[in-house]
mmCIF file of C-alpha atoms in Angstrom:
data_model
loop_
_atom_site.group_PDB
_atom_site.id
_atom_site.type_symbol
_atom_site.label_atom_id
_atom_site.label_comp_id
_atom_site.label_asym_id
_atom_site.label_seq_id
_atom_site.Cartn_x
_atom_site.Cartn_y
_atom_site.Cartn_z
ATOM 1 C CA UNK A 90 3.813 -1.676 -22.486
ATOM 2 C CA UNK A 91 6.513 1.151 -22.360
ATOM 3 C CA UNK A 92 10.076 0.470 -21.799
ATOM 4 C CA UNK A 93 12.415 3.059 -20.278
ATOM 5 C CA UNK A 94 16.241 3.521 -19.783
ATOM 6 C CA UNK A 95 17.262 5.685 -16.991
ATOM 7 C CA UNK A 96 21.158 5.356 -15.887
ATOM 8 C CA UNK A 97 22.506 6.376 -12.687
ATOM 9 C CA UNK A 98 25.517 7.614 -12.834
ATOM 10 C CA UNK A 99 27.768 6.716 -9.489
ATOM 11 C CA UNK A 100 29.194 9.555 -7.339
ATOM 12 C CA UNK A 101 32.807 7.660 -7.213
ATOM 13 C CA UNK A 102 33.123 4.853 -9.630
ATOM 14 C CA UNK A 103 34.480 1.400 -8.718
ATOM 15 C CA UNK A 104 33.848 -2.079 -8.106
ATOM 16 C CA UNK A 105 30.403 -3.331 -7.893
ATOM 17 C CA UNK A 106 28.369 -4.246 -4.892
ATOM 18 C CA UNK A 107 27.545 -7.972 -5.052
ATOM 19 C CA UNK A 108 24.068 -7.225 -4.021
ATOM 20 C CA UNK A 109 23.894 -3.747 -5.931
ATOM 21 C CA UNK A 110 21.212 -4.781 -8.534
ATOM 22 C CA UNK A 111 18.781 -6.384 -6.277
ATOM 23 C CA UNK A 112 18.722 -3.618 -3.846
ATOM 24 C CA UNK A 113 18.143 -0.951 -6.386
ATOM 25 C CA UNK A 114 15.487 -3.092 -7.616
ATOM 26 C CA UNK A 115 13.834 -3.804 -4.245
ATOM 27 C CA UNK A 116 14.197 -0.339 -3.523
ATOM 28 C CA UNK A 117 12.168 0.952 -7.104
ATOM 29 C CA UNK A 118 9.635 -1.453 -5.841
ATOM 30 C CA UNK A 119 9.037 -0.502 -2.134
ATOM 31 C CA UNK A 120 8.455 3.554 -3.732
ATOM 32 C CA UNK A 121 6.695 2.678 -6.604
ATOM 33 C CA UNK A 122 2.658 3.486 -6.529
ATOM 34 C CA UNK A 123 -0.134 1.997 -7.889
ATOM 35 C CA UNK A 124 -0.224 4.793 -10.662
ATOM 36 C CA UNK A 125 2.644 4.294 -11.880
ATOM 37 C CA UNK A 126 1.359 1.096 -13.886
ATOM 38 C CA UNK A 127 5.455 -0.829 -12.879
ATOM 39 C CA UNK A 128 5.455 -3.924 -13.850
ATOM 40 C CA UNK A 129 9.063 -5.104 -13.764
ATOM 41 C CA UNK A 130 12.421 -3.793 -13.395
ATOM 42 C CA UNK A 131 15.425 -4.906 -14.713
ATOM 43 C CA UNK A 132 19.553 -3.432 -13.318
ATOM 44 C CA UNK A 133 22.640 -3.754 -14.572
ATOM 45 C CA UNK A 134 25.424 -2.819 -12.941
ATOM 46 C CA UNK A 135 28.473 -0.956 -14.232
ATOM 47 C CA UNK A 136 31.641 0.206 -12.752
ATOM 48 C CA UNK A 137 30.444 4.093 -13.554
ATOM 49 C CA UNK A 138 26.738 3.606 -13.554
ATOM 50 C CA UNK A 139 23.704 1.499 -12.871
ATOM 51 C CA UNK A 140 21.614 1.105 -16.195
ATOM 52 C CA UNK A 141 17.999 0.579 -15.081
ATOM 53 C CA UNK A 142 15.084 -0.919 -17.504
ATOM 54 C CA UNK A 143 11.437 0.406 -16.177
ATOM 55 C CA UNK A 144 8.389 -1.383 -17.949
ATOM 56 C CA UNK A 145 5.498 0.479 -17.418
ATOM 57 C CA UNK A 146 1.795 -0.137 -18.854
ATOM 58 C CA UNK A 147 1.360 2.549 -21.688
ATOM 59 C CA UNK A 148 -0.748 5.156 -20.563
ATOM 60 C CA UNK A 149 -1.975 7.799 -22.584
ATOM 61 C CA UNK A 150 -3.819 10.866 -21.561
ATOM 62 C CA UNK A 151 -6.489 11.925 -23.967
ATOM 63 C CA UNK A 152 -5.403 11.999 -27.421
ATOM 64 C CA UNK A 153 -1.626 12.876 -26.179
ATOM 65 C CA UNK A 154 1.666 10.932 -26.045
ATOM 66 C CA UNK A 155 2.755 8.294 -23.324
ATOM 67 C CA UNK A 156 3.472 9.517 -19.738
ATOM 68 C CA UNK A 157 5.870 6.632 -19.265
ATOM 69 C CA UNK A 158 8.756 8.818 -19.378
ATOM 70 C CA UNK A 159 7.768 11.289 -16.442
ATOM 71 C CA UNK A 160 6.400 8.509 -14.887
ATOM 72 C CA UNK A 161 10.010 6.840 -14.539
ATOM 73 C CA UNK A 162 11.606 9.776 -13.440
ATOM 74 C CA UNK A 163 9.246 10.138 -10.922
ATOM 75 C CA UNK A 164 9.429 7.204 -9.872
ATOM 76 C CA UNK A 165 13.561 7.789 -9.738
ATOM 77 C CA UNK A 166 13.573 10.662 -7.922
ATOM 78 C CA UNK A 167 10.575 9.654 -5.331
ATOM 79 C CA UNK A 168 13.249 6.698 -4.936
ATOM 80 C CA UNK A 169 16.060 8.644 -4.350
ATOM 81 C CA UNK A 170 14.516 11.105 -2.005
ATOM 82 C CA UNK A 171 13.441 8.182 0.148
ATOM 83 C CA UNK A 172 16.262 6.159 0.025
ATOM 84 C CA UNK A 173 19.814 6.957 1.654
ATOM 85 C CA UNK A 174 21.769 4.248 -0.484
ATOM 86 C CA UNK A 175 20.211 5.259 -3.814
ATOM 87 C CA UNK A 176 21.551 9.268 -2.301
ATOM 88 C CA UNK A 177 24.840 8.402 -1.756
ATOM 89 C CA UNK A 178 25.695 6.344 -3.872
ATOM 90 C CA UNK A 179 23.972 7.595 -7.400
ATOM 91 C CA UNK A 180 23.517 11.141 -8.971
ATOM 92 C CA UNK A 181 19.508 11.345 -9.882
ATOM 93 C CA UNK A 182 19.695 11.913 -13.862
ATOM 94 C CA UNK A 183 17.975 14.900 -15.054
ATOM 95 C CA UNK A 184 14.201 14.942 -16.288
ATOM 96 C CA UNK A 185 13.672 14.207 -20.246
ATOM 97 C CA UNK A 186 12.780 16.504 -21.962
#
């Protein structure tokens, strides 16, 4: 199993939501797809940013490194683009690399 970091850095810093970490999480869940191998997500919430913990299953395409990392992000930004919260709220940190 992979673990990654991604943090979301807020478009106006401040107090935090009471329910901010369980709708980011519900919301990683509804856009996640069966490739991307999540199997749980973990938030914590900052007054600047939203720290997010993806564990994927390791997957490895032949004789190469893991694809958990562009897996994540994709999973970020397909998450973003869908949801308006996640868009107003959060700037979409940039792909590794």
């Amino acid at each position: 199993m992979d673990l990654v970091h991604a943090s979301l850095r807020r478009k106006e810093p401040g107090p935090v939501p009471t329910q901010e970490s369980g709708e980011v999480v519900g919301i990683l869940w509804a856009h996640a797809l069966p490739g991307d191998a999540l199997q749980h997500v973990t938030v914590v919430c900052k007054a600047d940013q939203v720290d997010v913990l993806l564990y994927l299953l390791t997957r490895h395409p032949a004789d190469g490194p893991s694809t958990s990392v562009r897996t994540a992000h994709s999973l970020l930004a397909r998450s973003y683009r869908a949801s308006p919260l996640l868009a107003r709220r959060y700037h979409l940190p940039p792909p590794a690399g």
